[in-house]
Coordinates of C-alpha atoms in Angstrom, one line a residue:
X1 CA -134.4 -70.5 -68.4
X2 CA -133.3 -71.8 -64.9
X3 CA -134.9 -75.0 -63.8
X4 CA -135.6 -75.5 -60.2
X5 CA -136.6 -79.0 -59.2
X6 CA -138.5 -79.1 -55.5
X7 CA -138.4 -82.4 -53.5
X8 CA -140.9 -83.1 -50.8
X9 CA -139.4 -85.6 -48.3
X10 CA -141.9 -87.1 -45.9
X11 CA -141.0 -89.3 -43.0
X12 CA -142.8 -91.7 -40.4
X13 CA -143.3 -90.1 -37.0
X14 CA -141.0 -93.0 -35.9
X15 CA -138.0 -91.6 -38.3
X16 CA -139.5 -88.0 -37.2
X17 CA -138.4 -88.0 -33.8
X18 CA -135.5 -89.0 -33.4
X19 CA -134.5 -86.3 -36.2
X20 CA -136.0 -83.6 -34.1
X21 CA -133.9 -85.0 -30.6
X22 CA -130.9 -84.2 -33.1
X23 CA -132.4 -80.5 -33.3
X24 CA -133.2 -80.2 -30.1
X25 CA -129.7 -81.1 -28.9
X26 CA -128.3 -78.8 -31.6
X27 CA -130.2 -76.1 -30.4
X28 CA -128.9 -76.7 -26.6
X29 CA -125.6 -76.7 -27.4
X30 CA -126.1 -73.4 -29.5
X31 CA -127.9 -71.7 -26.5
X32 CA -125.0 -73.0 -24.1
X33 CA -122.3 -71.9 -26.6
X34 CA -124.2 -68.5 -26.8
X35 CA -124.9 -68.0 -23.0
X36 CA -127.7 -68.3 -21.0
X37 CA -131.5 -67.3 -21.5
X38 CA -132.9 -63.9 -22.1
X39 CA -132.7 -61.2 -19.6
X40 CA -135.2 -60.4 -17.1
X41 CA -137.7 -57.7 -18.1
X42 CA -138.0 -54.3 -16.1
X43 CA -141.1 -55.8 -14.3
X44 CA -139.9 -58.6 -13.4
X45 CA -136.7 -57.0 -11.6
X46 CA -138.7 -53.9 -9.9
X47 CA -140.9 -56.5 -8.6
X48 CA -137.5 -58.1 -6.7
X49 CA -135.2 -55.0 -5.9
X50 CA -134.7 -53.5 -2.9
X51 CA -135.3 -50.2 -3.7
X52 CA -138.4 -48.9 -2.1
X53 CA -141.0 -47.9 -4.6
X54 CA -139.8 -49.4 -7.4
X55 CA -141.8 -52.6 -7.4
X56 CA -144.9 -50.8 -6.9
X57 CA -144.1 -48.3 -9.9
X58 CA -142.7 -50.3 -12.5
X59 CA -143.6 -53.9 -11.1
X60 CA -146.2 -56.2 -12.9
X61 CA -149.6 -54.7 -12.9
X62 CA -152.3 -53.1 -14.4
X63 CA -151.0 -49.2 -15.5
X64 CA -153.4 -46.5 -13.4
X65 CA -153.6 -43.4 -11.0
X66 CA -152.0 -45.5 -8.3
X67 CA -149.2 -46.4 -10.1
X68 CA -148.1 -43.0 -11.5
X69 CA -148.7 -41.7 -7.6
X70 CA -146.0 -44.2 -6.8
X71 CA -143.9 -43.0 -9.9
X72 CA -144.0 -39.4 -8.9
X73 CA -143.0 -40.2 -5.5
X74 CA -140.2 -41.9 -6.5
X75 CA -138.7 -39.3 -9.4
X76 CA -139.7 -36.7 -6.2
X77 CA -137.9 -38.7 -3.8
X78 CA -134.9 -39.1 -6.4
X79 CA -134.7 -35.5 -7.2
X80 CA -134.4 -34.6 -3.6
X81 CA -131.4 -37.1 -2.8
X82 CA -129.4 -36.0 -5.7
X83 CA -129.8 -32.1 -4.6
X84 CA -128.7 -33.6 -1.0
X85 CA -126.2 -35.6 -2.7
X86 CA -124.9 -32.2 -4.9
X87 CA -124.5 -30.0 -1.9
X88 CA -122.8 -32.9 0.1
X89 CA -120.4 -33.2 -2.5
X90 CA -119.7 -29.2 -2.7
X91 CA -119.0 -29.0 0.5
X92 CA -116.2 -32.1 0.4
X93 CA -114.6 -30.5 -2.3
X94 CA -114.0 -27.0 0.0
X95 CA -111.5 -29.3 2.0
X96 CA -112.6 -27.4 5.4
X97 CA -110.2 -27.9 8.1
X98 CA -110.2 -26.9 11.8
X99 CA -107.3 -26.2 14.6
X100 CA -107.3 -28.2 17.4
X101 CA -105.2 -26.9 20.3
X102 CA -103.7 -29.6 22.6
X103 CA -101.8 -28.6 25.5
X104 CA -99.0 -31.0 26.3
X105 CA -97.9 -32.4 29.7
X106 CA -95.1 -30.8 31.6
X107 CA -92.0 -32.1 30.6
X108 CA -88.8 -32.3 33.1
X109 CA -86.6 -31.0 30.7
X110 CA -87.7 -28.8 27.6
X111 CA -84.8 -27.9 25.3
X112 CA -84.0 -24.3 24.6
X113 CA -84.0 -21.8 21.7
X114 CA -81.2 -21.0 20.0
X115 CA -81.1 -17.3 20.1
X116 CA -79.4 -14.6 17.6
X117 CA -78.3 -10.9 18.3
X118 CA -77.1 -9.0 16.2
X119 CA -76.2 -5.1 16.6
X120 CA -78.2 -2.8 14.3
X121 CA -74.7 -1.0 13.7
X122 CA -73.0 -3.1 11.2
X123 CA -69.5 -1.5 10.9
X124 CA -67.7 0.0 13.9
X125 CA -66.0 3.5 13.4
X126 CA -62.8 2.9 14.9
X127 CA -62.0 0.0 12.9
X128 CA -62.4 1.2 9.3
X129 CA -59.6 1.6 7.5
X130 CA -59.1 4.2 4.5
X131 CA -59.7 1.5 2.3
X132 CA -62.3 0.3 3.8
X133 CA -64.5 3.8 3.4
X134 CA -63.5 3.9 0.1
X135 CA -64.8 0.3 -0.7
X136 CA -68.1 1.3 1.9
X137 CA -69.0 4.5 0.5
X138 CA -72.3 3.2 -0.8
X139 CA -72.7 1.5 2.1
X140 CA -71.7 3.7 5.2
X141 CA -72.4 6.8 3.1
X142 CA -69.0 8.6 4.4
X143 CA -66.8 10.0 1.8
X144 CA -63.5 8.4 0.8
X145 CA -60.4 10.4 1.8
X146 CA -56.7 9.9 1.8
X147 CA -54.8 9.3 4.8
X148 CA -54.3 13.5 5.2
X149 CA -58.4 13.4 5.3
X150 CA -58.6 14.8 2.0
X151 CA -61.4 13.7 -0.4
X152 CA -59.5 12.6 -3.6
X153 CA -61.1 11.2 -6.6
X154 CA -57.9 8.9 -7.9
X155 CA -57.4 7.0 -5.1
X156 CA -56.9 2.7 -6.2
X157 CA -57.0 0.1 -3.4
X158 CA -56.9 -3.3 -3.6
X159 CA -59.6 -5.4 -3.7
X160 CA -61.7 -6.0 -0.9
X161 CA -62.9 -8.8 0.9
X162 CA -66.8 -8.2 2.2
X163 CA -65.7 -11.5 4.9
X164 CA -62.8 -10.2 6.2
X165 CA -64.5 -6.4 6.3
X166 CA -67.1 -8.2 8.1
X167 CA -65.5 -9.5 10.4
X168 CA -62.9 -7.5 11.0
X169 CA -65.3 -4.3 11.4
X170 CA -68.5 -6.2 12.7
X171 CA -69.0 -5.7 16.6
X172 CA -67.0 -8.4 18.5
X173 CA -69.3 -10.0 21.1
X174 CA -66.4 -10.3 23.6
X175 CA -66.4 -6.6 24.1
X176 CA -70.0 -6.0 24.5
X177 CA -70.7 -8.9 26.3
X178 CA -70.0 -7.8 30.1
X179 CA -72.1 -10.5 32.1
X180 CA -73.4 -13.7 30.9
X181 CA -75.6 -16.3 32.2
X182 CA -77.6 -19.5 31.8
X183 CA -79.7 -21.6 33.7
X184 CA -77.7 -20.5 36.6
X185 CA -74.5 -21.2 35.4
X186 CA -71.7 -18.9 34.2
X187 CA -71.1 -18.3 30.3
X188 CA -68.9 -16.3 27.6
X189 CA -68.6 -15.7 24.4
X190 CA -67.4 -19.3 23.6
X191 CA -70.2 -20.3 24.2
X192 CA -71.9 -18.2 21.1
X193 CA -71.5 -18.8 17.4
X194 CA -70.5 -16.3 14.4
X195 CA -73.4 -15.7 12.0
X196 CA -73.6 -13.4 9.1
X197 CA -77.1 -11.9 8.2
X198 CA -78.4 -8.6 6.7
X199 CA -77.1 -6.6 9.5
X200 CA -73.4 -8.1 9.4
X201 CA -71.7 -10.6 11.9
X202 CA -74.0 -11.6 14.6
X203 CA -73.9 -14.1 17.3
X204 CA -75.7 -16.8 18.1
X205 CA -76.5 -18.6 21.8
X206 CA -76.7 -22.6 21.8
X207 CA -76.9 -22.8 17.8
X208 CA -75.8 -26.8 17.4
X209 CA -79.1 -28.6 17.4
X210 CA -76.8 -31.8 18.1
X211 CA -75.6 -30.5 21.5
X212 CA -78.7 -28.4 22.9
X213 CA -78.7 -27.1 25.9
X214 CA -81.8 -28.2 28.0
X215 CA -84.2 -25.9 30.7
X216 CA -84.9 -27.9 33.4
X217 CA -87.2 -25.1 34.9
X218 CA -89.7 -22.1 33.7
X219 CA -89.3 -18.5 34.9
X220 CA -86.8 -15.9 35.6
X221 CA -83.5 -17.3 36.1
X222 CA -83.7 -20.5 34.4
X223 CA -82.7 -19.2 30.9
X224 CA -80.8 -17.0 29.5
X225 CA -79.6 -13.4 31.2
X226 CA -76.8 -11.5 29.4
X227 CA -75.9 -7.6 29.5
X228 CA -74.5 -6.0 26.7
X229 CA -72.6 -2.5 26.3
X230 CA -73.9 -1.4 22.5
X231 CA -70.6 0.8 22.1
X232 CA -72.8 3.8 20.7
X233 CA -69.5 5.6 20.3
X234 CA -68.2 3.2 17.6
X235 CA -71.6 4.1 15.4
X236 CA -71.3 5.3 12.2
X237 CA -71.8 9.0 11.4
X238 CA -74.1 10.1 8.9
X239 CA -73.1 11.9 5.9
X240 CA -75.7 11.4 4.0
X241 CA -78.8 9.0 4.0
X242 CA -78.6 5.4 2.0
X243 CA -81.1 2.7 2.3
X244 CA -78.9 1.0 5.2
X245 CA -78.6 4.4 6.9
X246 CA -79.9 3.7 10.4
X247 CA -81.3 5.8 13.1
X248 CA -81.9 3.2 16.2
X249 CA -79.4 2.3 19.0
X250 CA -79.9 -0.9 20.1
X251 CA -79.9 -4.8 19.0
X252 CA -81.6 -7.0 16.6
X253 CA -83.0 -10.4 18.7
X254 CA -84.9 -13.7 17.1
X255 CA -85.5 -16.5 18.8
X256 CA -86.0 -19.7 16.4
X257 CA -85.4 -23.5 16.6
X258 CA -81.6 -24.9 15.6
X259 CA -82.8 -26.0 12.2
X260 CA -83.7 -22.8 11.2
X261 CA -81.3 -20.3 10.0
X262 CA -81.9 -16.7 11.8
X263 CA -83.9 -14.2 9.6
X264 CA -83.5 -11.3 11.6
X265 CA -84.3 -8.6 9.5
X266 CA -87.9 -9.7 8.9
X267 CA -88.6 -11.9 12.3
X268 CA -86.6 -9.9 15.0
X269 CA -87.1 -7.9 17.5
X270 CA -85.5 -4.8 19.1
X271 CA -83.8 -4.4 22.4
X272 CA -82.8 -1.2 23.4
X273 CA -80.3 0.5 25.6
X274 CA -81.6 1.6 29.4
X275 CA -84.1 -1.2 29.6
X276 CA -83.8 -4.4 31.3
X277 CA -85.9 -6.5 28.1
X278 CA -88.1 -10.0 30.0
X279 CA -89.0 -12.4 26.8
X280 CA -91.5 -15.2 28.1
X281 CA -91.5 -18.1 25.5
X282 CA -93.7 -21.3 25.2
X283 CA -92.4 -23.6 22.5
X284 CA -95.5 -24.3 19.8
X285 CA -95.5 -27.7 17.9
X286 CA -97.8 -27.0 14.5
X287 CA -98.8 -29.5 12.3
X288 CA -100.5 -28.1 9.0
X289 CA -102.3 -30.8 6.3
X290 CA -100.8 -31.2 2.7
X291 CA -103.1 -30.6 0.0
X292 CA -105.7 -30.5 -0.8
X293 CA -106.5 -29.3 2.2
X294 CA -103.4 -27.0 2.6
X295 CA -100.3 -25.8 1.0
X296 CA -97.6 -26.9 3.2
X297 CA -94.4 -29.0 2.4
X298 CA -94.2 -32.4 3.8
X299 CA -90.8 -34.0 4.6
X300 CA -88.4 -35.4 1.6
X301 CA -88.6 -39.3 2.5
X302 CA -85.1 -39.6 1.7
X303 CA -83.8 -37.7 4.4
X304 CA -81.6 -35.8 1.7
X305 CA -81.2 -32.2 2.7
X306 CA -83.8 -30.0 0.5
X307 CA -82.3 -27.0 0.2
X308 CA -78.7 -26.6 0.2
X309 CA -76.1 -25.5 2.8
X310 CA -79.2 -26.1 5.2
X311 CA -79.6 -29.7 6.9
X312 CA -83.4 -29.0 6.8
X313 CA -86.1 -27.1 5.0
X314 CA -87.8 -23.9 6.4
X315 CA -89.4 -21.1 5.0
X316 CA -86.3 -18.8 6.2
X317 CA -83.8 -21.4 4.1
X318 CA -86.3 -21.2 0.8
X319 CA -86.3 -17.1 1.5
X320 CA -82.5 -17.3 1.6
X321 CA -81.9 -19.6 -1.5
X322 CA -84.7 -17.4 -3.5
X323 CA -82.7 -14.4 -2.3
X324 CA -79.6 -15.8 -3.7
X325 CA -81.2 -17.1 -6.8
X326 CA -82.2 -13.5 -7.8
X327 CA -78.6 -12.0 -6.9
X328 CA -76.7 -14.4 -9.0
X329 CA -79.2 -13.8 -11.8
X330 CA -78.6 -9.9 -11.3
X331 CA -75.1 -9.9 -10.2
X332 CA -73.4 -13.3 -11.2
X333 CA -72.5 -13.2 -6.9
X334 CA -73.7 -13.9 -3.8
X335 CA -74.0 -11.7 -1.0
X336 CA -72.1 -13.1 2.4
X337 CA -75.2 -14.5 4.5
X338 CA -76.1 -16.1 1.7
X339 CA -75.1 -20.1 1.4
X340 CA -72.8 -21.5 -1.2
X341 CA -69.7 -21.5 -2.7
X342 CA -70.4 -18.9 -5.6
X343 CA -68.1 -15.4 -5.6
X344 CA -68.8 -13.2 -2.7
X345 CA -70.2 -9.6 -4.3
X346 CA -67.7 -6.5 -4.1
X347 CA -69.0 -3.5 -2.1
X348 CA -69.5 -1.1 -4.9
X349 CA -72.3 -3.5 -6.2
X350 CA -73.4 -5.0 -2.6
X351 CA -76.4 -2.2 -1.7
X352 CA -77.6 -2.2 -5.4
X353 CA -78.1 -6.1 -5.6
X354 CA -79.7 -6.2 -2.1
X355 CA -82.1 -3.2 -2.6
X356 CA -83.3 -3.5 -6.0
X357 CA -83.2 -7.7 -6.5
X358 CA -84.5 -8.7 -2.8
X359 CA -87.1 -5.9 -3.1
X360 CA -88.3 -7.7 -6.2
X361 CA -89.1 -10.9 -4.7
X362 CA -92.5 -11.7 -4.0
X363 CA -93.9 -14.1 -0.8
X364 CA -97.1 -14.9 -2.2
X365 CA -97.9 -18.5 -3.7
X366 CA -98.2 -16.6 -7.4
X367 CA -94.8 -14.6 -6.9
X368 CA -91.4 -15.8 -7.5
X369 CA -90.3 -17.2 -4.7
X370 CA -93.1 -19.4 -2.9
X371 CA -92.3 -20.6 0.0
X372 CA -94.9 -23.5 1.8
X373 CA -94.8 -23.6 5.3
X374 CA -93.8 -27.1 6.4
X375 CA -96.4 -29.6 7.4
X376 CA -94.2 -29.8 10.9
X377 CA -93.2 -27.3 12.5
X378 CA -91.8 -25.6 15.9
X379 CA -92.1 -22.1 17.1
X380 CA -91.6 -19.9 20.2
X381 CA -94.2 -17.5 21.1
X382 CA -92.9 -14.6 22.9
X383 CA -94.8 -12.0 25.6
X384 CA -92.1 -9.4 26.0
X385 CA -91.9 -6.8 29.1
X386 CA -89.4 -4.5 30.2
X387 CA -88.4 -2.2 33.2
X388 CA -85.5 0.9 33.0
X389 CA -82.4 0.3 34.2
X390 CA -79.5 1.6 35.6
X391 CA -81.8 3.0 38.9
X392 CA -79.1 5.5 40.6
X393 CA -77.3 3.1 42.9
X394 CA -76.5 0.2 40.4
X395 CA -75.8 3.4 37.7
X396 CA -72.4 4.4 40.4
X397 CA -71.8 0.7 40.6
X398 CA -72.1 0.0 36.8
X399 CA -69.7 2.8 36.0
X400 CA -67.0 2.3 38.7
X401 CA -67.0 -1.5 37.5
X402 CA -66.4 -0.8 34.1
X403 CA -64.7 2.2 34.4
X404 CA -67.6 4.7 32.5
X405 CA -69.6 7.3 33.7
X406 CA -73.1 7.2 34.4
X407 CA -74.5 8.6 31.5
X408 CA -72.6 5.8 29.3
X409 CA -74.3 3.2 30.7
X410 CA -77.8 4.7 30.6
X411 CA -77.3 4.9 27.2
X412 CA -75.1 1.9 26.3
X413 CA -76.1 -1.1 28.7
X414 CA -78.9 -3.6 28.3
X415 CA -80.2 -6.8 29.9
X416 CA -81.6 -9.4 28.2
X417 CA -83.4 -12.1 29.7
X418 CA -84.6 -15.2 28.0
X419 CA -86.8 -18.1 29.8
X420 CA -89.5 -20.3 29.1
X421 CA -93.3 -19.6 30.9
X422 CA -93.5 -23.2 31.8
X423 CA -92.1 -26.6 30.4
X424 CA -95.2 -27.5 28.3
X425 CA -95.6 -27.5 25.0
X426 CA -98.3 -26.3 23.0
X427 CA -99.7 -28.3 20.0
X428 CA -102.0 -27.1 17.4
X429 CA -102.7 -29.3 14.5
X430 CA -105.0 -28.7 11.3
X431 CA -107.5 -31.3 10.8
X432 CA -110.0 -32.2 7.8
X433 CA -113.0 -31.1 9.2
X434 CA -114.9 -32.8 6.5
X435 CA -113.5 -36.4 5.2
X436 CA -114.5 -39.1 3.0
X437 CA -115.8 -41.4 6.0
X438 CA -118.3 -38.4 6.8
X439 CA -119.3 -38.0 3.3
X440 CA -120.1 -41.7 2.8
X441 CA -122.4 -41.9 6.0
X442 CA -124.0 -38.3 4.9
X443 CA -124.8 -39.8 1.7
X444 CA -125.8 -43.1 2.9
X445 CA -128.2 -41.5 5.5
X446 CA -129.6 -39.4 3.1
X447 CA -130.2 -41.9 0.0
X448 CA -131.7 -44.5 3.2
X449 CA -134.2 -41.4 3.7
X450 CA -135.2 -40.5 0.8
X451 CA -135.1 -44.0 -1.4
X452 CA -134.3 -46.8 0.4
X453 CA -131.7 -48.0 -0.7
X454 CA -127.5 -48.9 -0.3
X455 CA -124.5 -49.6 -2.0
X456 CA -126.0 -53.3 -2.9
X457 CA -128.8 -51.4 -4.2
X458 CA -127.1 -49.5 -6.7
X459 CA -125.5 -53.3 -7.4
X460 CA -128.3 -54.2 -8.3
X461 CA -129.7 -52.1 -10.5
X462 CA -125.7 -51.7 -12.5
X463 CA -126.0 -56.2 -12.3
X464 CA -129.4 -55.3 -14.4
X465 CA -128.1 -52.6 -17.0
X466 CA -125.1 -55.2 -17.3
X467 CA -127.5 -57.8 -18.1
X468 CA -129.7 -56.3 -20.7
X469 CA -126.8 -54.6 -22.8
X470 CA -124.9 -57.8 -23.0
X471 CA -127.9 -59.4 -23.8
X472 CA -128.1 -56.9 -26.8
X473 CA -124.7 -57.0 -27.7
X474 CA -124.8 -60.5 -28.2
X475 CA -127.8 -60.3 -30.0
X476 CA -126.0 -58.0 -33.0
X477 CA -123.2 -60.0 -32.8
X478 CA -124.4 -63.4 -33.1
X479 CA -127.1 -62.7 -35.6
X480 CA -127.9 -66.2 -37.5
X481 CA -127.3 -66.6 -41.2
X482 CA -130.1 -67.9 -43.6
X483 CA -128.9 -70.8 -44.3
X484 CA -129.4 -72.7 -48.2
X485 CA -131.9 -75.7 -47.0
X486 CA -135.0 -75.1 -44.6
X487 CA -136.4 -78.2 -43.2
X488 CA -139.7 -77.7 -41.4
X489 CA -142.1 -80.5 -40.5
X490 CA -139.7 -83.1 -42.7
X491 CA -140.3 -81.6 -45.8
X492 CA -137.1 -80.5 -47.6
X493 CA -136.6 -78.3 -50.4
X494 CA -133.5 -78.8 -52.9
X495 CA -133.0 -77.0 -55.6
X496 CA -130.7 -77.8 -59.2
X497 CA -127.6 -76.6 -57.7
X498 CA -127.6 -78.2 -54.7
X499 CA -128.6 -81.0 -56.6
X500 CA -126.3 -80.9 -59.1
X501 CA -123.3 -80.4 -56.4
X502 CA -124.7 -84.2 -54.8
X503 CA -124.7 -85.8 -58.1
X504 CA -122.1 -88.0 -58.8
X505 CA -121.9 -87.1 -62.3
X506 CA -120.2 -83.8 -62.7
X507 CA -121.4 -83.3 -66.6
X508 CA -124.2 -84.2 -68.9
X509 CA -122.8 -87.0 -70.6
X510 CA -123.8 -89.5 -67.5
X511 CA -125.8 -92.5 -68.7
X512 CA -129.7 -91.7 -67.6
X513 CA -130.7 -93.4 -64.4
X514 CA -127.3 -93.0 -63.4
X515 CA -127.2 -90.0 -61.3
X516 CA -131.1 -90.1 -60.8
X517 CA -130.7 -93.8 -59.3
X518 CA -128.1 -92.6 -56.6
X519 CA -130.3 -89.1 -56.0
X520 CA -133.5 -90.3 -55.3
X521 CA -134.7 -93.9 -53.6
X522 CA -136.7 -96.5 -56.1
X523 CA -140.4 -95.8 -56.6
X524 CA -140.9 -99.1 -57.4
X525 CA -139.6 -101.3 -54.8
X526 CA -142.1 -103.0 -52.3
X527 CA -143.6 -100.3 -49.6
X528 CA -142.4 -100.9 -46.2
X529 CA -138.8 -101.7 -46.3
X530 CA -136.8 -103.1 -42.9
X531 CA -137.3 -101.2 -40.2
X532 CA -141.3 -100.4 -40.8
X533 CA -140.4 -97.2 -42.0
X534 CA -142.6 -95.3 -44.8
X535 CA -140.9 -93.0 -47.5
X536 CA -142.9 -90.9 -50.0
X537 CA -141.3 -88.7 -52.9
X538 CA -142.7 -85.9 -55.2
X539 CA -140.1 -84.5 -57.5

């Protein structure tokens, strides 16, 4: 059976102390290693924090009715900032926004519009050729025929050209244009650019947004003043009804910034013949917020254009390039008012692709072709008025001048007159009605009403939760081990293994007294040795 051998080592108080300086430092350095002394309890740090009603709560004390009085009034006052503090938050997550309106200062010079026309005729009679009513026939709705003006069901052309057709057919602006002027100064046709759009090739007034022309007045006479001749005679007849069939006499205005390319089917306005047409504009500077307060586009930082064949994006460009997008999925071609360099569509094929694919497209933010409004952008609002013209005497004058009668230019001539109100500007910008400073203060005011306390409070109480979990954590971490030999009041306690591992003599065969003589101290030398120390052994 196992032998186990107990020692009991007692020392002087002399030899005692210093032993248990040893400890003592041992045990500093172990505490230092480990950190530094135990955490506060809750008492104690209720009874120092700042925020109201906690010391008097949870501070040191005797438990009783005053103290859970103060404890409901502090859950109560709790509750109610964090319902403040929920609604707050709800209502910063809305993203509200206002319009402010800011009318700008007069300005000496304001620059002008650029202005498209466009005649709501798109082909003229005279200048369509057979093979040009054959190619059209979907179009104009007239019937091909041969040159005897017999229908014929084998006739072969060659292939058209929608550009040249275009253009070649299309209304030329130097024969409607009879009288043209600007700020007071004479102008032509030069002075107008060839666009194409759903209506065919249209014109467009001071169109280069690196050479505008600039108004340096409001009113009538300090813009633009043309009259036109619509040529009603060169309309087409109708044969039969297509989706571009049209029934209006007149022309097709928009008025939109240089950097915008003319939608005119969707954001112009008629003119019509007889009536001498007044459009009063103001120029309107509107700024919308990104998200998440709004859904507009802000500007590419790189200055690269966004959208090509247009040097900057608008929600007419995106319209334009989803239009085209959806015709070249449909029809592998474009159609000509389109940009880009893809194959122009034949006019067999031209109504179908416009009618059926651009019908399809949807403008809302779930259809497919979203376009955001930009965060910046500039607009013209128009009041429009209009008095009849010819009267009698300028209807003998108009038709001795240009050689028609009076009833063709009752029915043919228009004036158009473009101006600004005034040179001011009108700014509207979308701001966050609600921000982040707003809901800081909100919040601060109400957690200073209700508990007491700020942002140092609540680092306070997180400096507190830090403390006791690390406290904890170190705690599992650093648990001690038991270790083999317990010394307590300088008596130790050995047993055979250890004492076999200090003997010198690893096996049995050591002579007797040999191992026992370097173990333990000799019993039988004098009491009190050098020193004045005293030494007693039981074994």
């Amino acid at each position: 059976m196992p032998i186990e051998i107990v020692c009991k080592i007692k020392f002087a108080e002399e030899d005692a102390k210093p032993k248990e300086k040893e400890a003592g430092d041992e045990q500093s350095l172990l505490g230092a290693a480990r950190g530094a002394a135990a955490p506060r309890d809750l008492a104690t740090f209720a009874s120092t924090s700042t925020l109201h009603g906690l010391g008097r709560a949870c501070g040191p004390g005797p438990h009783g009715l005053r103290r859970t009085l103060w404890a409901l009034a502090l859950l109560t006052s709790l509750a109610a900032f964090l319902y403040q503090a929920a609604g707050l938050a709800r209502g910063y997550l809305t993203r509200p926004h206002l319009v402010a309106m800011d009318p700008a200062a007069p300005a000496p010079v304001a620059g002008f519009p650029a202005v498209t026309l466009c005649n709501i005729n798109r082909f003229r009679h005279s200048a369509l050729s057979d093979a040009d009513i054959f190619h059209l026939a979907n179009l104009t709705g007239l019937p091909p025929k041969d040159r005897d003006g017999h229908r014929a069901a084998g006739l072969r052309y060659p292939e058209p050209d929608m550009v040249d057709i275009l253009n070649r057919t299309g209304h030329q602006l130097a024969d409607m244009l009879k009288s043209c002027n600007f700020s007071g100064h004479h102008c032509s046709a030069s002075n107008f650019s060839v666009v194409y759009t759903r209506y065919g090739k249209c014109y467009t007034f001071n169109a280069d947004p690196q050479s505008s022309l600039p108004s340096r007045a409001g009113g009538m006479g300090s813009g633009l003043e043309i009259m036109l001749d619509i040529q009603q005679e060169e309309y087409l007849p109708i044969w039969r009804e297509t989706n571009e069939t049209s029934f209006e006499a007149g022309i097709r205005v928009q008025i939109h910034s240089q950097e915008e390319p003319p939608y005119i089917h969707q954001l112009g306005f008629g003119v019509s013949p007889g009536f001498q047409t007044f459009v009063s504009c103001q120029e309107q500077r509107l700024t919308y917020l990104p998200q998440p307060w709004g859904n507009c586009r802000a500007e590419s930082e790189l200055r690269e254009p966004e959208l090509q064949g247009y040097s900057a994006y608008s929600v007419s460009a995106c319209r334009l390039r989803c239009e085209k997008e959806a015709v070249l999925q449909r029809c592998h071609c474009r159609m000509v008012h389109m940009p880009g360099n893809e194959t122009i569509c034949p006019p067999n094929i031209y109504i179908e692709c416009a009618d059926h694919t651009l019908d399809s497209l949807g403008g809302g933010s779930e259809g497919p072709c979203f376009c955001p409004t930009p965060c910046n952008l500039t607009r013209y609002g128009k009041e429009i008025s209009m008095v009849r013209i010819p009267n009698r005497g300028s209807a003998r004058y108009l038709a001795r001048k240009y050689n028609r009668n009076e009833t063709y230019i009752r029915e043919n001539f228009l004036v158009l007159d473009v101006f600004f109100e005034a040179l001011t500007s009108e700014a509207m910008e979308q701001r966050a009605a609600y921000g982040l400073s707003a809901l800081l203060g909100d919040l601060g005011g109400q957690m200073g009403l209700f508990i007491g306390a700020s942002i140092l409070t609540l680092l306070e109480i997180l400096d507190y939760i830090y403390e006791v979990s690390w406290d904890r954590l170190k705690r599992v971490w650093r648990r001690p081990k038991t270790p083999l030999r317990t010394s307590t009041g300088g008596i130790s306690t050995l047993g055979l293994q250890e004492l076999k591992e200090q003997s010198p003599c690893p096996s049995r065969g050591c002579a007797e007294g040999g191992g026992a003589s370097s173990l333990l101290p000799n019993h039988h030398h004098p009491h009190g040795p050098p020193g004045g120390l005293f030494e007693d052994f039981a074994c």
